Short mmCIF file of C-alpha atoms in Angstrom, two decimals:
data_model
loop_
_atom_site.label_atom_id
_atom_site.label_comp_id
_atom_site.label_asym_id
_atom_site.label_seq_id
_atom_site.Cartn_x
_atom_site.Cartn_y
_atom_site.Cartn_z
CA UNK A 1 0.93 17.04 -25.43
CA UNK A 2 -0.36 19.55 -22.88
CA UNK A 3 -3.89 19.27 -24.30
CA UNK A 4 -3.72 15.47 -24.16
CA UNK A 5 -2.49 15.62 -20.57
CA UNK A 6 -5.34 17.93 -19.55
CA UNK A 7 -7.90 15.76 -21.33
CA UNK A 8 -6.59 12.69 -19.56
CA UNK A 9 -6.78 14.45 -16.19
CA UNK A 10 -10.36 15.54 -16.88
CA UNK A 11 -11.35 11.99 -17.87
CA UNK A 12 -9.77 10.54 -14.71
CA UNK A 13 -11.51 13.13 -12.51
CA UNK A 14 -14.84 12.53 -14.27
CA UNK A 15 -14.48 8.77 -13.86
CA UNK A 16 -13.70 9.18 -10.18
CA UNK A 17 -16.75 11.40 -9.61
CA UNK A 18 -19.02 8.97 -11.45
CA UNK A 19 -17.59 6.05 -9.48
CA UNK A 20 -18.22 7.80 -6.18
CA UNK A 21 -21.74 8.88 -7.15
CA UNK A 22 -22.76 5.42 -8.40
CA UNK A 23 -21.10 3.82 -5.39
CA UNK A 24 -23.08 6.01 -2.99
CA UNK A 25 -26.36 4.98 -4.61
CA UNK A 26 -25.48 1.29 -4.90
CA UNK A 27 -24.22 0.93 -1.34
CA UNK A 28 -27.16 2.88 0.06
CA UNK A 29 -29.44 0.32 -1.59
CA UNK A 30 -27.26 -2.53 -0.30
CA UNK A 31 -27.48 -1.05 3.22
CA UNK A 32 -31.25 -1.29 3.01
CA UNK A 33 -31.21 -4.81 1.54
CA UNK A 34 -28.90 -6.04 4.30
CA UNK A 35 -31.18 -4.45 6.89
CA UNK A 36 -34.19 -6.31 5.48
CA UNK A 37 -32.28 -9.58 5.14
CA UNK A 38 -31.54 -9.38 8.86
CA UNK A 39 -35.21 -10.03 9.64
CA UNK A 40 -35.57 -12.58 6.84
CA UNK A 41 -32.79 -14.70 8.34
CA UNK A 42 -34.12 -14.29 11.87
CA UNK A 43 -37.42 -15.79 10.74
CA UNK A 44 -35.74 -18.50 8.66
CA UNK A 45 -33.44 -19.49 11.53
CA UNK A 46 -36.38 -19.63 13.92
CA UNK A 47 -38.55 -21.83 11.70
CA UNK A 48 -35.73 -24.12 10.53
CA UNK A 49 -33.52 -24.33 13.64
CA UNK A 50 -36.20 -23.58 16.24
CA UNK A 51 -34.30 -20.69 17.84
CA UNK A 52 -33.53 -17.07 17.20
CA UNK A 53 -29.99 -16.41 16.00
CA UNK A 54 -28.64 -13.00 17.03
CA UNK A 55 -26.55 -11.04 14.56
CA UNK A 56 -24.10 -8.17 14.82
CA UNK A 57 -26.30 -5.57 13.20
CA UNK A 58 -28.80 -5.83 16.06
CA UNK A 59 -26.61 -6.60 19.07
CA UNK A 60 -22.91 -7.35 18.91
CA UNK A 61 -22.88 -8.42 22.56
CA UNK A 62 -25.75 -10.85 22.09
CA UNK A 63 -24.19 -12.33 18.94
CA UNK A 64 -20.98 -13.09 20.85
CA UNK A 65 -22.41 -14.35 24.14
CA UNK A 66 -25.01 -16.57 22.43
CA UNK A 67 -22.22 -18.96 21.39
CA UNK A 68 -21.13 -19.49 24.98
CA UNK A 69 -18.41 -16.83 24.98
CA UNK A 70 -17.98 -14.47 27.92
CA UNK A 71 -17.77 -10.84 26.84
CA UNK A 72 -16.00 -8.22 28.94
CA UNK A 73 -14.89 -4.66 28.43
CA UNK A 74 -11.35 -3.52 29.23
CA UNK A 75 -10.18 0.03 28.58
CA UNK A 76 -13.03 0.56 26.14
CA UNK A 77 -12.19 -2.52 24.04
CA UNK A 78 -14.37 -5.61 23.69
CA UNK A 79 -12.69 -8.86 24.64
CA UNK A 80 -13.74 -12.42 25.33
CA UNK A 81 -12.58 -14.53 28.25
CA UNK A 82 -10.51 -17.61 27.36
CA UNK A 83 -9.58 -20.27 29.89
CA UNK A 84 -6.42 -22.32 29.44
CA UNK A 85 -5.16 -25.04 31.72
CA UNK A 86 -3.23 -22.57 33.85
CA UNK A 87 -4.68 -19.08 33.41
CA UNK A 88 -7.52 -16.87 32.26
CA UNK A 89 -6.80 -14.76 29.19
CA UNK A 90 -8.59 -11.86 27.56
CA UNK A 91 -8.74 -12.08 23.80
CA UNK A 92 -9.52 -9.16 21.54
CA UNK A 93 -12.26 -9.20 18.94
CA UNK A 94 -12.56 -6.66 16.16
CA UNK A 95 -15.06 -3.85 16.63
CA UNK A 96 -15.69 -3.99 12.86
CA UNK A 97 -17.91 -6.99 13.57
CA UNK A 98 -20.54 -4.75 15.10
CA UNK A 99 -19.52 -1.21 14.07
CA UNK A 100 -19.76 -0.61 10.34
CA UNK A 101 -21.02 2.92 9.53
CA UNK A 102 -23.76 3.06 6.89
CA UNK A 103 -26.79 5.14 5.98
CA UNK A 104 -29.25 2.70 7.57
CA UNK A 105 -27.16 2.24 10.71
CA UNK A 106 -26.90 6.01 11.19
CA UNK A 107 -30.68 6.40 10.95
CA UNK A 108 -31.18 3.43 13.26
CA UNK A 109 -28.70 4.79 15.80
CA UNK A 110 -30.38 8.20 15.78
CA UNK A 111 -33.73 6.53 16.42
CA UNK A 112 -32.37 4.46 19.30
CA UNK A 113 -30.64 7.51 20.78
CA UNK A 114 -33.88 9.48 20.69
CA UNK A 115 -35.79 6.66 22.38
CA UNK A 116 -33.13 6.42 25.06
CA UNK A 117 -33.34 10.17 25.62
CA UNK A 118 -37.09 9.95 26.17
CA UNK A 119 -36.59 7.21 28.76
CA UNK A 120 -33.52 8.65 30.45
CA UNK A 121 -35.33 9.82 33.60
CA UNK A 122 -36.93 6.43 34.21
CA UNK A 123 -33.65 4.60 33.59
CA UNK A 124 -31.78 6.92 35.95
CA UNK A 125 -34.26 6.31 38.78
CA UNK A 126 -34.05 2.53 38.30
CA UNK A 127 -30.23 2.67 38.27
CA UNK A 128 -30.18 4.65 41.51
CA UNK A 129 -32.42 2.09 43.19
CA UNK A 130 -30.11 -0.74 42.10
CA UNK A 131 -27.09 1.12 43.46
CA UNK A 132 -28.74 1.59 46.83
CA UNK A 133 -29.68 -2.08 47.08
CA UNK A 134 -26.32 -3.39 45.92
CA UNK A 135 -24.14 -1.09 47.95
CA UNK A 136 -21.76 -0.49 45.04
CA UNK A 137 -21.72 1.75 42.03
CA UNK A 138 -19.74 0.00 39.34
CA UNK A 139 -17.24 -2.76 38.69
CA UNK A 140 -14.31 -2.16 36.39
CA UNK A 141 -14.30 -5.82 35.30
CA UNK A 142 -17.82 -7.02 34.62
CA UNK A 143 -18.67 -10.53 33.41
CA UNK A 144 -21.78 -12.65 33.53
CA UNK A 145 -22.18 -15.38 36.15
CA UNK A 146 -21.00 -18.19 33.88
CA UNK A 147 -17.36 -17.18 34.45
CA UNK A 148 -17.74 -18.30 38.06
CA UNK A 149 -18.84 -21.73 36.87
CA UNK A 150 -15.98 -21.83 34.40
CA UNK A 151 -13.38 -21.01 37.03
CA UNK A 152 -14.82 -23.70 39.30
CA UNK A 153 -14.42 -26.27 36.56
CA UNK A 154 -18.13 -26.77 35.91
CA UNK A 155 -17.62 -25.67 32.35
CA UNK A 156 -14.72 -27.40 30.67
CA UNK A 157 -13.15 -26.94 27.32
CA UNK A 158 -15.76 -26.23 24.67
CA UNK A 159 -16.06 -28.90 22.01
CA UNK A 160 -16.24 -28.04 18.36
CA UNK A 161 -19.87 -27.88 17.25
CA UNK A 162 -20.35 -30.67 14.69
CA UNK A 163 -23.78 -29.67 13.38
CA UNK A 164 -23.76 -27.42 10.28
CA UNK A 165 -26.33 -24.66 10.01
CA UNK A 166 -29.13 -24.94 7.48
CA UNK A 167 -27.51 -22.33 5.23
CA UNK A 168 -24.15 -24.17 5.20
CA UNK A 169 -23.15 -27.07 2.96
CA UNK A 170 -23.80 -30.51 4.47
CA UNK A 171 -21.83 -32.60 1.94
CA UNK A 172 -19.35 -35.25 3.08
CA UNK A 173 -16.34 -33.28 1.78
CA UNK A 174 -17.08 -30.07 3.68
CA UNK A 175 -18.01 -31.99 6.83
CA UNK A 176 -15.42 -34.76 6.73
CA UNK A 177 -14.02 -33.37 10.00
CA UNK A 178 -17.14 -34.44 11.91
CA UNK A 179 -16.25 -38.13 11.47
CA UNK A 180 -12.91 -37.69 13.26
CA UNK A 181 -12.47 -37.76 17.01
CA UNK A 182 -9.49 -35.39 16.74
CA UNK A 183 -10.12 -31.66 16.95
CA UNK A 184 -7.30 -30.73 14.59
CA UNK A 185 -6.87 -29.07 11.22
CA UNK A 186 -6.66 -30.98 7.97
CA UNK A 187 -2.94 -31.28 7.21
CA UNK A 188 -1.38 -32.50 3.98
CA UNK A 189 2.14 -33.70 4.79
CA UNK A 190 4.86 -34.81 2.39
CA UNK A 191 8.51 -35.72 2.84
CA UNK A 192 10.51 -38.07 5.09
CA UNK A 193 9.06 -38.65 8.54
CA UNK A 194 12.20 -39.56 10.42
CA UNK A 195 15.18 -38.20 8.49
CA UNK A 196 13.92 -34.71 7.60
CA UNK A 197 16.49 -32.02 8.26
CA UNK A 198 13.94 -29.22 8.58
CA UNK A 199 10.22 -28.61 8.26
CA UNK A 200 8.19 -26.18 6.17
CA UNK A 201 4.74 -24.85 7.07
CA UNK A 202 2.50 -23.52 4.27
CA UNK A 203 -0.38 -21.20 5.23
CA UNK A 204 -2.98 -20.26 2.61
CA UNK A 205 -4.89 -16.99 2.31
CA UNK A 206 -8.51 -15.94 2.73
CA UNK A 207 -11.16 -18.21 1.17
CA UNK A 208 -8.61 -20.76 0.04
CA UNK A 209 -7.25 -24.14 1.14
CA UNK A 210 -4.12 -26.27 1.36
CA UNK A 211 -4.68 -27.22 -2.29
CA UNK A 212 -3.33 -23.79 -3.22
CA UNK A 213 0.08 -25.26 -2.31
CA UNK A 214 -0.31 -29.01 -2.77
CA UNK A 215 -1.59 -28.72 -6.35
CA UNK A 216 1.00 -26.16 -7.43
CA UNK A 217 4.41 -26.10 -5.76
CA UNK A 218 4.39 -29.50 -4.00
CA UNK A 219 4.63 -31.55 -7.24
CA UNK A 220 7.38 -29.24 -8.54
CA UNK A 221 9.87 -29.52 -5.72
CA UNK A 222 13.08 -31.34 -6.59
CA UNK A 223 13.77 -34.84 -5.32
CA UNK A 224 16.47 -33.38 -3.09
CA UNK A 225 13.99 -31.00 -1.45
CA UNK A 226 11.42 -33.76 -0.99
CA UNK A 227 14.00 -35.92 0.76
CA UNK A 228 15.30 -33.06 2.90
CA UNK A 229 12.21 -31.23 4.13
CA UNK A 230 8.91 -32.25 5.65
CA UNK A 231 6.22 -30.16 3.96
CA UNK A 232 3.03 -29.31 5.88
CA UNK A 233 0.12 -27.56 4.13
CA UNK A 234 -2.90 -26.85 6.31
CA UNK A 235 -6.53 -25.95 5.79
CA UNK A 236 -7.13 -23.09 8.22
CA UNK A 237 -9.88 -23.39 10.80
CA UNK A 238 -13.22 -22.98 9.00
CA UNK A 239 -11.88 -23.66 5.50
CA UNK A 240 -11.43 -26.66 3.22
CA UNK A 241 -11.60 -29.96 5.12
CA UNK A 242 -10.75 -28.49 8.52
CA UNK A 243 -13.31 -28.13 11.35
CA UNK A 244 -15.93 -25.44 10.91
CA UNK A 245 -17.37 -24.94 14.41
CA UNK A 246 -20.52 -22.84 14.43
CA UNK A 247 -19.77 -21.41 17.88
CA UNK A 248 -16.26 -20.18 17.08
CA UNK A 249 -15.33 -16.52 16.64
CA UNK A 250 -12.25 -17.51 14.59
CA UNK A 251 -9.94 -15.23 16.55
CA UNK A 252 -6.18 -14.99 16.20
CA UNK A 253 -5.66 -17.20 19.24
CA UNK A 254 -7.99 -19.89 17.90
CA UNK A 255 -6.19 -20.00 14.55
CA UNK A 256 -2.73 -20.12 16.13
CA UNK A 257 -3.73 -22.73 18.72
CA UNK A 258 -5.10 -25.00 16.00
CA UNK A 259 -1.90 -24.68 13.94
CA UNK A 260 0.20 -25.56 16.97
CA UNK A 261 -2.07 -28.43 17.97
CA UNK A 262 -2.27 -29.84 14.44
CA UNK A 263 1.31 -29.40 13.17
CA UNK A 264 3.93 -28.21 15.64
CA UNK A 265 3.05 -30.36 18.65
CA UNK A 266 2.17 -33.77 17.12
CA UNK A 267 5.13 -33.65 14.71
CA UNK A 268 7.57 -32.27 17.29
CA UNK A 269 8.51 -29.40 15.00
CA UNK A 270 11.42 -27.42 16.44
CA UNK A 271 12.95 -25.77 13.39
CA UNK A 272 10.82 -24.69 10.47
CA UNK A 273 10.37 -22.35 7.53
CA UNK A 274 7.06 -20.54 6.92
CA UNK A 275 5.53 -19.80 3.52
CA UNK A 276 2.32 -17.74 3.67
CA UNK A 277 -0.03 -16.03 1.25
CA UNK A 278 -2.21 -12.95 1.81
CA UNK A 279 -4.17 -13.31 5.10
CA UNK A 280 -1.87 -16.20 5.98
CA UNK A 281 0.98 -13.67 6.27
CA UNK A 282 -0.66 -12.20 9.38
CA UNK A 283 -0.82 -15.64 10.99
CA UNK A 284 2.76 -16.32 9.89
CA UNK A 285 4.04 -13.16 11.59
CA UNK A 286 2.11 -13.90 14.78
CA UNK A 287 3.40 -17.49 14.80
CA UNK A 288 6.99 -16.36 14.18
CA UNK A 289 6.82 -13.87 17.05
CA UNK A 290 5.39 -16.57 19.31
CA UNK A 291 8.18 -19.04 18.38
CA UNK A 292 11.14 -16.77 17.57
CA UNK A 293 13.79 -19.43 18.11
CA UNK A 294 12.16 -21.96 15.80
CA UNK A 295 11.67 -19.99 12.58
CA UNK A 296 14.43 -20.36 9.97
CA UNK A 297 12.90 -18.22 7.21
CA UNK A 298 9.76 -16.22 6.45
CA UNK A 299 8.43 -16.12 2.90
CA UNK A 300 5.46 -13.79 2.54
CA UNK A 301 3.32 -13.48 -0.58
CA UNK A 302 1.22 -10.30 -0.87
CA UNK A 303 1.23 -9.37 2.85
CA UNK A 304 -1.75 -7.11 3.70
CA UNK A 305 0.07 -4.41 5.67
CA UNK A 306 -1.30 -0.87 5.65
CA UNK A 307 0.40 1.45 8.17
CA UNK A 308 -2.30 3.09 10.27
CA UNK A 309 -2.13 6.89 10.72
CA UNK A 310 -1.98 7.95 14.38
CA UNK A 311 -5.26 9.83 14.10
CA UNK A 312 -7.15 6.77 12.83
CA UNK A 313 -8.72 3.81 14.62
CA UNK A 314 -6.75 0.83 13.33
CA UNK A 315 -9.57 -1.66 12.75
CA UNK A 316 -11.84 0.82 10.98
CA UNK A 317 -8.99 2.15 8.87
CA UNK A 318 -8.05 -1.35 7.74
CA UNK A 319 -11.66 -2.14 6.83
CA UNK A 320 -11.91 0.97 4.67
CA UNK A 321 -8.64 0.14 2.91
CA UNK A 322 -9.51 -3.43 1.97
CA UNK A 323 -13.23 -2.73 1.45
CA UNK A 324 -13.57 0.87 0.18
CA UNK A 325 -17.34 0.74 -0.61
CA UNK A 326 -16.75 1.40 -4.30
CA UNK A 327 -18.27 -0.39 -7.30
CA UNK A 328 -15.00 -0.15 -9.22
CA UNK A 329 -12.67 -1.95 -9.38
CA UNK A 330 -14.83 -5.08 -9.22
CA UNK A 331 -12.45 -6.82 -6.82
CA UNK A 332 -12.94 -3.93 -4.40
CA UNK A 333 -16.70 -4.18 -4.84
CA UNK A 334 -16.56 -7.88 -3.97
CA UNK A 335 -14.41 -7.22 -0.91
CA UNK A 336 -16.84 -4.52 0.23
CA UNK A 337 -19.79 -6.91 -0.10
CA UNK A 338 -17.97 -9.52 1.99
CA UNK A 339 -16.76 -7.10 4.66
CA UNK A 340 -19.62 -4.65 5.18
CA UNK A 341 -22.71 -6.82 4.86
CA UNK A 342 -23.25 -9.69 7.26
CA UNK A 343 -26.50 -10.89 5.69
CA UNK A 344 -25.73 -10.23 2.04
CA UNK A 345 -22.48 -12.18 2.43
CA UNK A 346 -24.45 -14.98 4.10
CA UNK A 347 -26.78 -15.03 1.11
CA UNK A 348 -23.80 -15.31 -1.24
CA UNK A 349 -22.48 -18.26 0.80
CA UNK A 350 -25.93 -19.83 0.74
CA UNK A 351 -26.12 -19.58 -3.05
CA UNK A 352 -22.51 -20.51 -3.84
CA UNK A 353 -20.99 -22.55 -1.01
CA UNK A 354 -24.04 -24.64 -0.13
CA UNK A 355 -24.49 -25.50 -3.82
CA UNK A 356 -20.79 -25.78 -4.69
CA UNK A 357 -21.18 -29.20 -6.30
CA UNK A 358 -23.58 -27.71 -8.87
CA UNK A 359 -21.26 -24.79 -9.60
CA UNK A 360 -18.25 -27.07 -9.93
CA UNK A 361 -20.16 -29.25 -12.40
CA UNK A 362 -21.24 -26.23 -14.45
CA UNK A 363 -17.71 -24.80 -14.44
CA UNK A 364 -16.29 -28.07 -15.74
CA UNK A 365 -19.04 -28.33 -18.35
CA UNK A 366 -18.60 -24.79 -19.66
CA UNK A 367 -14.79 -24.90 -19.68
CA UNK A 368 -14.66 -28.52 -20.90
CA UNK A 369 -12.96 -29.57 -17.68
CA UNK A 370 -10.06 -27.14 -18.23
CA UNK A 371 -10.63 -25.01 -15.14
CA UNK A 372 -8.36 -25.57 -12.16
CA UNK A 373 -10.74 -27.34 -9.76
CA UNK A 374 -8.50 -26.89 -6.68
CA UNK A 375 -9.11 -23.12 -6.86
CA UNK A 376 -12.85 -23.76 -6.82
CA UNK A 377 -12.44 -26.10 -3.86
CA UNK A 378 -10.75 -23.40 -1.86
CA UNK A 379 -13.27 -20.74 -2.87
CA UNK A 380 -16.39 -22.82 -2.17
CA UNK A 381 -15.54 -24.95 0.87
CA UNK A 382 -16.05 -22.70 3.86
CA UNK A 383 -18.92 -21.43 6.00
CA UNK A 384 -20.19 -17.89 6.27
CA UNK A 385 -19.45 -17.89 10.00
CA UNK A 386 -15.80 -18.82 9.35
CA UNK A 387 -15.27 -16.34 6.52
CA UNK A 388 -17.06 -13.46 8.28
CA UNK A 389 -15.22 -13.78 11.60
CA UNK A 390 -11.83 -14.58 10.08
CA UNK A 391 -12.04 -11.54 7.79
CA UNK A 392 -12.88 -9.19 10.66
CA UNK A 393 -10.89 -10.70 13.54
CA UNK A 394 -7.72 -11.48 11.57
CA UNK A 395 -7.41 -8.89 8.80
CA UNK A 396 -9.16 -5.97 10.53
CA UNK A 397 -8.70 -7.00 14.15
CA UNK A 398 -4.91 -7.32 13.98
CA UNK A 399 -4.34 -3.97 12.28
CA UNK A 400 -3.01 -2.44 15.51
CA UNK A 401 -0.70 -5.43 16.15
CA UNK A 402 1.10 -5.76 12.84
CA UNK A 403 3.54 -2.95 13.58
CA UNK A 404 4.55 -4.70 16.79
CA UNK A 405 4.94 -8.04 15.00
CA UNK A 406 7.13 -6.50 12.33
CA UNK A 407 9.27 -4.71 14.93
CA UNK A 408 9.78 -8.00 16.79
CA UNK A 409 10.68 -9.85 13.60
CA UNK A 410 13.22 -7.11 12.82
CA UNK A 411 14.76 -6.96 16.29
CA UNK A 412 14.34 -10.42 17.81
CA UNK A 413 14.36 -12.85 14.87
CA UNK A 414 17.46 -13.45 12.80
CA UNK A 415 15.65 -15.38 10.05
CA UNK A 416 15.68 -14.43 6.40
CA UNK A 417 12.57 -12.55 5.22
CA UNK A 418 11.57 -12.70 1.56
CA UNK A 419 8.51 -11.07 0.02
CA UNK A 420 6.89 -11.86 -3.33
CA UNK A 421 4.21 -9.66 -4.89
CA UNK A 422 2.42 -9.62 -8.24
CA UNK A 423 2.75 -6.30 -10.07
CA UNK A 424 -0.91 -6.49 -11.20
CA UNK A 425 -2.34 -7.47 -7.79
CA UNK A 426 -5.62 -5.57 -7.30
CA UNK A 427 -6.51 -7.25 -3.99
CA UNK A 428 -3.40 -6.23 -2.03
CA UNK A 429 -1.42 -3.41 -3.71
CA UNK A 430 2.35 -3.72 -4.16
CA UNK A 431 2.87 -0.82 -1.76
CA UNK A 432 2.02 -3.20 1.12
CA UNK A 433 5.19 -5.20 0.50
CA UNK A 434 7.29 -2.07 0.45
CA UNK A 435 5.60 -1.03 3.70
CA UNK A 436 6.81 -4.29 5.25
CA UNK A 437 10.32 -3.66 3.97
CA UNK A 438 10.30 -0.19 5.55
CA UNK A 439 9.78 -1.92 8.91
CA UNK A 440 12.21 -4.81 8.20
CA UNK A 441 15.05 -3.36 6.08
CA UNK A 442 16.70 -6.76 5.58
CA UNK A 443 13.57 -8.12 3.85
CA UNK A 444 14.09 -8.83 0.14
CA UNK A 445 11.23 -7.97 -2.24
CA UNK A 446 10.64 -9.60 -5.60
CA UNK A 447 7.87 -8.01 -7.68
CA UNK A 448 6.70 -10.32 -10.46
CA UNK A 449 5.62 -8.58 -13.66
CA UNK A 450 2.20 -9.38 -15.17
CA UNK A 451 1.15 -11.47 -12.15
CA UNK A 452 -1.72 -10.86 -9.75
CA UNK A 453 -2.91 -12.12 -6.34
CA UNK A 454 -3.35 -15.71 -7.54
CA UNK A 455 -0.97 -16.03 -10.49
CA UNK A 456 1.91 -15.06 -8.23
CA UNK A 457 1.92 -18.85 -7.63
CA UNK A 458 -0.54 -20.45 -10.06
CA UNK A 459 1.05 -20.54 -13.50
CA UNK A 460 4.60 -20.04 -12.24
CA UNK A 461 4.72 -22.90 -9.73
CA UNK A 462 7.92 -24.41 -11.13
CA UNK A 463 9.85 -21.15 -10.84
CA UNK A 464 8.41 -20.47 -7.39
CA UNK A 465 9.35 -23.95 -6.17
CA UNK A 466 12.96 -23.33 -7.21
CA UNK A 467 12.92 -19.92 -5.50
CA UNK A 468 11.70 -21.48 -2.27
CA UNK A 469 14.38 -24.16 -2.35
CA UNK A 470 17.04 -21.48 -2.76
CA UNK A 471 15.64 -19.52 0.21
CA UNK A 472 15.68 -22.62 2.42
CA UNK A 473 19.23 -23.56 1.39
CA UNK A 474 20.52 -20.07 2.13
CA UNK A 475 18.74 -19.98 5.49
CA UNK A 476 20.13 -23.36 6.50
CA UNK A 477 23.62 -22.50 5.37
#
């Protein structure tokens, strides 16, 4: 037995070393490919759309301000200025959008640093001249001149950009939102309109849609549940049939505002349950904290919560956890491609999302129409801009806020918290659910054997529907 144990340990260590060595080579090549694709897309955008499109690998500031956003710096963090009807707000954006360490970026940064060093004397002289002319040295709150126009009312609320980019799908399904005068999310609602006792909000995960709920649990609710609750399943901003504005940064505020504007406000929702999956759990926690008196129960499926060590920068730590730059397991390799490479991920969207009708046809042909098409719909129907910014600004960007959200749910909310997790989930490990429970001791965890990130619902929808009904009954009682 001892010999077998040692042999197993040697094999595991050997496999780990091989994985790291192959990963270093593969991702070094991908770094170079993404660097080259940057210039390919700049040329393509210029010839097809008649203007240069900045990206984050060249200038994060330019990529943000080009969409009409106002970028400021506060206490070393990048934020954008948001104007509501009553006040100006600063909204955080994730630094992982423009800071992703790689071999090519390190070489590029060293080159830029050397060039700056060579020109330092000239720059210093010019800076001194500007200081003398201006009579001031530095402002602690610097914005460009457009904020003055905004505050004077010359720039109103920005409208959602209805024109898809050349690399995005232009089919009627993906762009059905452009034919509506309402700037709201696509919402699938079921249940009584007037006599509903309570409401339920379903929030899907990353690269998914409302069909994840409406094609699984919705048909399996009992007649009593359907006559008691109003069920709302949304397509998040940038996904499914919801708006996909090209000038949006898909920040936490934008996602929450759209949920409120599309569901809570028009339907006068005052008491509701939340059911959320994966990335949707982050939005669910933020929404619950924002409306603590309204939430009756929180049901979280595979919440992506990784406690951040004090010595680590939260956003960068989260990015490394969900996208470890390893070729194995394959799901981690896919996450790394989506998270680390702006232009490679755009290429994937160009090949898959723009041509989703072809892929759907081929999938049905090969599987003899046995594949679950609603999963394909959720996977294909989004834009690169939506997926890229949502991944970074929601999953990575909120890493420093999740602890606060969980503390507030524990201390300020009295609602029931239930967590479901698939034992075989390779996207979000089971430890994340136990991490949530360590912050909210009253949370109940149910780990489902032989189920993963998707089959936690798909394939067991009848059982899950019954579990949800029990949670809602207990919360209402």
